Coordinates of C-alpha atoms in Angstrom, one line a residue:
M347 CA 9.3 -53.7 48.9
R348 CA 6.1 -51.8 48.1
K349 CA 7.5 -48.8 49.9
F350 CA 10.7 -48.9 48.0
L351 CA 8.9 -49.2 44.7
L352 CA 6.6 -46.2 45.5
A353 CA 9.6 -44.2 46.6
G354 CA 11.4 -45.1 43.3
V355 CA 8.4 -44.0 41.3
A356 CA 8.2 -40.8 43.2
L357 CA 11.9 -40.0 42.6
A358 CA 11.6 -40.9 38.9
T359 CA 8.6 -38.6 38.6
L360 CA 10.5 -35.8 40.2
A361 CA 13.6 -36.4 38.1
S362 CA 11.6 -36.5 34.8
G363 CA 9.5 -33.6 35.9
S364 CA 12.5 -31.4 36.6
A365 CA 13.1 -31.0 32.8
Y366 CA 9.6 -29.9 32.2
A367 CA 9.5 -27.6 35.2
Q368 CA 11.8 -25.2 33.3
M369 CA 9.1 -24.7 30.6
S370 CA 6.5 -22.0 31.5
D371 CA 2.9 -23.0 31.3
D372 CA 3.7 -26.4 29.8
V373 CA 3.8 -24.9 26.3
I374 CA 6.4 -23.1 24.1
K375 CA 4.2 -20.4 22.5
I376 CA 5.3 -18.4 19.5
G377 CA 3.2 -15.4 18.3
M378 CA 3.5 -14.8 14.6
L379 CA 2.7 -11.1 14.2
S380 CA 2.5 -10.1 10.5
D381 CA 0.8 -8.1 7.8
R382 CA -1.8 -10.7 6.6
S383 CA -4.0 -8.4 4.5
G384 CA -1.9 -5.4 3.3
I385 CA 1.0 -4.6 1.1
Y386 CA 3.4 -7.0 2.9
A387 CA 1.1 -10.0 3.0
D388 CA 2.8 -11.6 0.0
I389 CA 6.4 -11.4 1.2
N390 CA 5.4 -12.2 4.9
G391 CA 1.8 -12.9 5.8
E392 CA 0.6 -16.5 5.9
G393 CA 3.8 -17.6 4.2
S394 CA 5.7 -16.5 7.4
A395 CA 3.3 -18.6 9.6
I396 CA 3.9 -21.6 7.3
A397 CA 7.7 -21.2 7.5
A398 CA 7.4 -21.1 11.3
R399 CA 5.4 -24.2 11.3
M400 CA 7.9 -25.9 9.1
A401 CA 10.6 -25.1 11.7
A402 CA 8.5 -26.4 14.6
E403 CA 7.8 -29.6 12.7
E404 CA 11.5 -30.4 12.6
F405 CA 11.3 -30.7 16.4
G406 CA 8.2 -32.9 16.2
N407 CA 6.2 -29.8 17.4
A408 CA 7.5 -30.4 20.9
I409 CA 10.7 -30.1 22.9
N410 CA 11.3 -32.6 25.8
G411 CA 7.6 -33.3 25.8
T412 CA 6.6 -29.7 25.9
K413 CA 4.3 -28.7 23.0
I414 CA 5.2 -26.0 20.6
E415 CA 2.2 -23.8 19.8
I416 CA 2.1 -21.1 17.1
I417 CA -0.5 -18.4 17.1
V418 CA -1.0 -15.8 14.4
G419 CA -2.1 -12.1 14.3
D420 CA -2.4 -9.3 11.8
H421 CA -1.0 -5.9 12.8
Q422 CA -2.5 -4.2 9.7
N423 CA 0.6 -2.1 9.4
K424 CA -0.3 0.0 12.4
A425 CA 2.1 0.4 15.3
D426 CA -0.7 0.8 17.9
I427 CA -2.4 -2.5 16.8
A428 CA 1.0 -4.3 16.8
A429 CA 1.8 -3.0 20.3
N430 CA -1.7 -3.9 21.7
L431 CA -1.5 -7.4 20.2
A432 CA 2.0 -8.1 21.5
R433 CA 1.0 -6.8 25.0
Q434 CA -2.2 -9.0 25.0
W435 CA -0.3 -12.0 23.8
I436 CA 2.3 -11.7 26.5
D437 CA 0.0 -10.8 29.4
T438 CA -3.0 -13.0 28.8
E439 CA -1.9 -15.7 26.4
K440 CA 1.6 -16.3 27.8
V441 CA 3.4 -15.9 24.5
D442 CA 7.2 -16.6 24.9
V443 CA 8.4 -15.1 21.7
V444 CA 7.0 -12.7 19.1
A445 CA 8.2 -13.2 15.5
D446 CA 8.2 -11.7 12.0
V447 CA 6.6 -8.1 12.2
P448 CA 7.2 -6.5 8.8
N449 CA 6.8 -2.7 9.0
S450 CA 9.5 -0.9 11.0
A451 CA 7.1 1.4 12.9
A452 CA 5.2 -1.7 14.2
A453 CA 8.5 -3.5 15.0
L454 CA 9.8 -0.5 17.0
A455 CA 6.6 -0.5 19.0
V456 CA 6.9 -4.3 19.7
Q457 CA 10.6 -4.0 20.5
G458 CA 9.7 -1.6 23.4
I459 CA 7.1 -4.0 24.8
T460 CA 9.2 -7.2 24.5
R461 CA 12.1 -5.4 26.1
D462 CA 10.0 -4.2 29.0
K463 CA 8.3 -7.6 29.5
K464 CA 11.4 -9.7 28.9
R465 CA 10.1 -11.7 25.9
L466 CA 12.1 -12.6 22.9
F467 CA 11.5 -10.8 19.6
L468 CA 12.6 -12.5 16.3
M469 CA 12.4 -9.9 13.4
S470 CA 12.3 -11.1 9.8
G471 CA 10.4 -8.2 8.2
P472 CA 11.4 -4.8 9.5
G473 CA 14.4 -3.0 8.1
S474 CA 15.1 0.0 10.3
T475 CA 18.7 0.0 11.6
D476 CA 17.4 1.6 14.8
L477 CA 16.2 -1.8 15.9
T478 CA 19.8 -2.8 16.4
G479 CA 20.9 0.7 16.9
K480 CA 19.7 3.3 19.4
D481 CA 16.5 1.2 20.1
C482 CA 18.2 -2.2 20.4
S483 CA 17.1 -4.7 23.1
P484 CA 18.8 -7.6 24.8
Y485 CA 15.7 -9.6 23.7
G486 CA 15.5 -8.4 20.1
F487 CA 17.1 -10.2 17.1
Q488 CA 17.1 -8.7 13.6
W489 CA 17.4 -11.7 11.4
T490 CA 17.1 -11.5 7.6
W491 CA 18.3 -8.0 6.4
D492 CA 18.2 -4.4 7.3
N493 CA 18.0 -1.1 5.4
H494 CA 21.7 -0.6 5.4
A495 CA 22.5 -4.0 3.9
V496 CA 20.0 -3.9 1.0
A497 CA 20.2 -0.2 0.2
S498 CA 24.0 0.2 0.4
A499 CA 24.7 -2.9 -1.7
T500 CA 22.3 -1.8 -4.5
A501 CA 23.4 1.8 -4.4
R502 CA 27.1 0.9 -4.6
A503 CA 26.5 -1.4 -7.6
L504 CA 24.7 1.2 -9.6
V505 CA 27.0 4.1 -8.8
E506 CA 30.0 2.0 -9.7
Q507 CA 28.3 1.4 -13.1
G508 CA 28.3 5.2 -13.6
R509 CA 24.7 6.0 -12.4
K510 CA 25.7 8.8 -10.0
S511 CA 22.7 11.1 -9.7
W512 CA 19.7 9.8 -7.7
Y513 CA 16.1 10.7 -7.0
F514 CA 14.1 8.9 -4.3
I515 CA 10.4 8.0 -4.1
T516 CA 10.0 7.1 -0.5
A517 CA 7.4 5.5 1.8
D518 CA 6.6 8.1 4.4
Y519 CA 7.3 6.3 7.6
A520 CA 10.3 5.0 9.6
F521 CA 11.2 2.2 7.2
G522 CA 11.2 4.3 4.1
H523 CA 13.1 7.2 5.7
S524 CA 15.8 4.9 6.9
L525 CA 16.0 3.1 3.5
E526 CA 16.5 6.4 1.7
N527 CA 19.1 7.6 4.2
E528 CA 21.2 4.5 3.9
A529 CA 21.2 4.6 0.1
A530 CA 21.8 8.3 -0.1
K531 CA 24.7 8.0 2.3
T532 CA 26.4 5.4 0.1
V533 CA 25.7 7.4 -3.1
K534 CA 27.4 10.5 -1.6
E535 CA 30.3 8.6 -0.2
L536 CA 31.1 7.3 -3.7
G537 CA 31.0 10.8 -5.2
G538 CA 27.4 10.7 -6.4
T539 CA 24.6 13.3 -5.8
V540 CA 21.0 13.2 -4.7
K541 CA 18.8 15.5 -6.8
G542 CA 15.8 15.2 -4.6
S543 CA 13.1 13.0 -3.1
V544 CA 9.4 12.8 -2.6
R545 CA 7.4 10.9 0.1
H546 CA 4.2 9.0 -0.5
P547 CA 1.7 7.4 2.0
L548 CA 1.9 3.7 2.8
G549 CA -0.2 1.7 0.4
A550 CA -0.4 4.3 -2.3
S551 CA -2.2 3.4 -5.5
D552 CA -1.4 6.4 -7.7
F553 CA 2.3 7.3 -8.1
S554 CA 1.8 9.6 -11.1
S555 CA 2.7 12.9 -9.4
F556 CA 5.7 11.4 -7.7
L557 CA 7.0 9.9 -11.0
L558 CA 6.5 13.1 -12.9
Q559 CA 8.8 14.9 -10.3
A560 CA 11.3 12.1 -10.6
Q561 CA 11.3 12.3 -14.3
A562 CA 11.7 16.0 -14.3
S563 CA 14.7 15.8 -12.0
G564 CA 16.7 14.2 -14.8
A565 CA 18.4 11.9 -12.3
D566 CA 20.3 8.8 -13.6
V567 CA 18.5 6.7 -11.0
V568 CA 14.9 6.8 -9.8
A569 CA 15.0 4.8 -6.6
F570 CA 12.0 3.3 -4.8
A571 CA 12.6 3.5 -1.0
N572 CA 9.6 1.3 -0.2
A573 CA 8.6 -2.3 -0.4
G574 CA 5.9 -4.9 -1.3
G575 CA 2.9 -3.5 -3.0
D576 CA 4.2 0.0 -3.0
T577 CA 7.3 -1.0 -5.0
I578 CA 5.2 -3.1 -7.4
N579 CA 2.8 -0.3 -8.1
G580 CA 5.6 2.3 -8.5
V581 CA 7.7 0.2 -10.9
K582 CA 4.7 -0.7 -13.0
Q583 CA 3.5 2.9 -13.3
A584 CA 7.1 4.1 -14.1
A585 CA 7.2 1.6 -17.0
E586 CA 3.8 3.0 -18.2
F587 CA 5.3 6.5 -18.0
G588 CA 8.2 5.4 -20.2
I589 CA 10.8 6.3 -17.5
P590 CA 13.1 3.4 -18.2
Q591 CA 12.8 3.8 -21.9
S592 CA 13.9 7.5 -21.6
G593 CA 17.2 6.4 -20.1
Q594 CA 16.6 6.7 -16.4
T595 CA 17.3 3.6 -14.4
L596 CA 14.8 2.2 -11.9
A597 CA 16.1 0.8 -8.6
G598 CA 14.0 -1.0 -6.0
L599 CA 15.9 -0.7 -2.7
L600 CA 14.0 -3.6 -1.2
L601 CA 12.8 -6.3 -3.7
N602 CA 11.9 -9.9 -3.1
V603 CA 11.4 -12.7 -5.6
N604 CA 7.6 -12.4 -5.0
D605 CA 7.8 -8.8 -6.2
I606 CA 9.5 -9.8 -9.5
H607 CA 6.9 -12.5 -9.9
A608 CA 4.1 -9.9 -9.6
L609 CA 5.9 -7.4 -11.9
G610 CA 6.9 -9.9 -14.6
L611 CA 10.3 -10.1 -16.2
E612 CA 9.3 -7.8 -19.1
T613 CA 8.9 -5.0 -16.6
S614 CA 11.5 -5.8 -14.1
Q615 CA 14.4 -7.2 -16.2
G616 CA 17.8 -5.7 -15.4
L617 CA 16.8 -4.5 -11.9
M618 CA 19.6 -4.8 -9.3
L619 CA 18.7 -5.9 -5.8
A620 CA 20.3 -7.3 -2.6
N621 CA 18.8 -10.4 -0.9
S622 CA 20.0 -12.6 1.9
F623 CA 18.3 -15.7 0.4
Y624 CA 17.3 -17.0 -3.1
W625 CA 15.5 -20.3 -3.4
D626 CA 17.6 -21.5 -6.3
M627 CA 21.1 -21.1 -4.8
N628 CA 21.9 -24.8 -4.1
D629 CA 20.3 -28.2 -3.5
E630 CA 19.5 -27.4 0.1
T631 CA 17.6 -24.2 -0.6
R632 CA 15.8 -25.8 -3.5
A633 CA 14.7 -28.8 -1.4
W634 CA 13.3 -26.5 1.4
S635 CA 11.7 -24.2 -1.1
K636 CA 10.0 -27.1 -2.8
K637 CA 8.3 -28.1 0.5
F638 CA 7.3 -24.5 1.1
E639 CA 5.8 -24.2 -2.5
E640 CA 3.8 -27.4 -2.0
R641 CA 2.0 -25.6 0.9
T642 CA 1.7 -22.2 -0.5
G643 CA 1.8 -22.5 -4.3
R644 CA 4.8 -20.1 -4.6
K645 CA 8.5 -19.8 -3.8
P646 CA 9.5 -18.2 -0.5
S647 CA 10.7 -14.6 0.0
M648 CA 13.8 -14.0 1.9
N649 CA 11.6 -12.7 4.8
Q650 CA 9.8 -16.1 4.9
A651 CA 13.0 -18.0 4.8
G652 CA 14.3 -15.8 7.6
V653 CA 11.3 -16.6 9.8
Y654 CA 12.1 -20.3 9.4
S655 CA 15.8 -19.7 10.3
A656 CA 14.9 -17.6 13.3
V657 CA 12.3 -19.9 14.7
R658 CA 14.4 -22.9 14.2
H659 CA 17.4 -21.3 15.9
Y660 CA 15.2 -20.2 18.8
L661 CA 13.8 -23.7 19.3
K662 CA 17.2 -25.2 19.1
A663 CA 18.3 -22.8 21.8
V664 CA 15.3 -23.8 24.0
Q665 CA 16.2 -27.5 23.5
E666 CA 19.9 -26.9 24.4
A667 CA 19.0 -24.7 27.4
G668 CA 16.3 -27.0 28.7
T669 CA 14.1 -24.0 29.4
D670 CA 12.1 -21.2 27.6
D671 CA 13.3 -18.6 30.1
A672 CA 14.0 -15.5 27.9
D673 CA 17.4 -14.6 29.4
K674 CA 18.8 -18.1 29.3
V675 CA 17.5 -18.8 25.7
A676 CA 18.9 -15.4 24.5
A677 CA 22.3 -16.3 25.9
K678 CA 22.2 -19.7 24.3
M679 CA 21.1 -18.2 20.9
R680 CA 24.1 -15.8 21.0
G681 CA 26.4 -18.6 21.9
M682 CA 25.5 -20.9 19.0
P683 CA 26.3 -20.3 15.4
I684 CA 23.3 -20.3 13.1
T685 CA 23.5 -23.1 10.5
D686 CA 20.6 -24.1 8.4
M687 CA 19.5 -24.1 4.8
M688 CA 19.7 -20.3 4.7
M689 CA 22.8 -19.5 6.7
K690 CA 26.1 -21.2 7.5
E691 CA 28.0 -20.4 10.7
A692 CA 26.2 -17.0 11.0
K693 CA 26.9 -15.0 14.2
I694 CA 24.7 -12.9 16.5
A695 CA 26.3 -9.6 17.5
D696 CA 25.8 -7.9 20.9
N697 CA 23.2 -5.5 19.3
G698 CA 21.0 -8.4 18.1
R699 CA 22.1 -8.1 14.5
I700 CA 22.6 -11.5 12.7
F701 CA 25.7 -11.4 10.6
A702 CA 25.2 -13.5 7.5
D703 CA 26.2 -13.0 3.9
M704 CA 24.1 -10.9 1.5
Y705 CA 23.8 -11.5 -2.3
L706 CA 23.7 -8.9 -5.0
A707 CA 21.5 -10.1 -7.8
Q708 CA 20.2 -8.9 -11.2
V709 CA 16.8 -9.7 -12.6
K710 CA 17.0 -11.9 -15.7
T711 CA 15.6 -11.1 -19.0
P712 CA 12.7 -13.2 -20.3
A713 CA 15.1 -14.9 -22.7
E714 CA 17.4 -15.9 -19.8
S715 CA 14.7 -17.3 -17.6
E716 CA 14.3 -21.1 -18.1
H717 CA 11.2 -21.8 -16.0
A718 CA 8.8 -20.2 -13.5
W719 CA 10.5 -18.4 -10.6
D720 CA 13.9 -18.5 -12.4
Y721 CA 14.4 -14.8 -11.9
F722 CA 17.8 -13.9 -10.4
K723 CA 21.4 -13.9 -11.5
I724 CA 23.6 -13.8 -8.4
V725 CA 26.2 -11.2 -9.3
K726 CA 28.2 -11.0 -6.1
T727 CA 28.4 -12.3 -2.6
V728 CA 28.7 -9.5 0.0
P729 CA 30.4 -10.8 3.1
A730 CA 28.5 -10.2 6.3
D731 CA 31.1 -7.8 7.8
Q732 CA 30.8 -5.7 4.7
A733 CA 27.0 -5.9 4.4
Y734 CA 26.1 -4.7 7.9
I735 CA 27.0 -1.8 10.1
D736 CA 29.8 -2.6 12.6
P737 CA 28.0 -3.1 15.9
K738 CA 30.5 -0.6 17.5
N739 CA 29.1 2.1 15.2
S740 CA 25.5 1.1 15.5
G741 CA 24.6 3.3 18.5
C742 CA 23.4 0.4 20.5
P743 CA 24.2 0.8 24.2
L744 CA 24.5 -3.0 24.6
V745 CA 27.6 -3.2 22.5
K746 CA 30.7 -3.7 24.6

């Protein structure tokens, strides 16, 4: 009898252990790589890490008894630092997935490393369409938005209102160049013209010379092809120069609710923008955003909401697959629709682009705003297949 009991215990141990054997290193490790101290710290940064933790907590911080661990790093908006951190995390700390990574240059560097080392990459900050285009990866997923979606929707809305001549003030790196190109393409397709552009360094504090050139162009629209602190500084200084008062329209091609909070409604009222998420859309978004605000003191940006959605879907795929093996989890992620407080039945294309609806919004006037963070009027829903580039036209070699 004792022998039978021991044999039974041994078999039970093997059976229960088989589920865990599929998890590498007895931990599911997520590396949150973000800008924690620069111009994107407000729209990503610590808020992205908190959003990832909120997703992990929905699983009890463990899957089938395997602990979920989240580590955090700052890439300082430098591609080499991002690449080195990603490589170190994968090689020495056994990170299973890298997430967030605002800054397209940094993301493109990390995309190459995660592709080579077969680790998943969940992007909720970079906008370059190359990430799901010529530089796509079977392990890379671009979650929240991209330059085509935000720039094209905003440009189309303004040109259709009769604002047909444009001048761009552009961040001088991969993200800014791509953002300008996508907007300019839409302007020209709709019969508009581009009167010129000027490029500024990342993290610029003085936009005066750039604004003077934009003002002198006489363009209907002065468009900021930048983000975060650069957009905030540019729009504030444009208002001081009297550019909106003189009849030129200001357009931020990538704006988050946090940017409007920093600018104030007096300065930003009337701005058009495209977002994939707004905290005040429905009861579900309001409930999640309330939990986020209790931890951060502010409402979430679309980037931070996207981190939550991406990490949650990844963990759900790990749970369904019973493993954290990158190839098996990636296949499971592609096979399941994404449904959460941010997205409903969203699909993942062969090039890693997540297809979910975008929303065209206009910033409220101070008189229209009823309380703190009540900033957006949703003007139009842009269906996913209209918001994003058709994968067949993306240039991604993975597309069948």
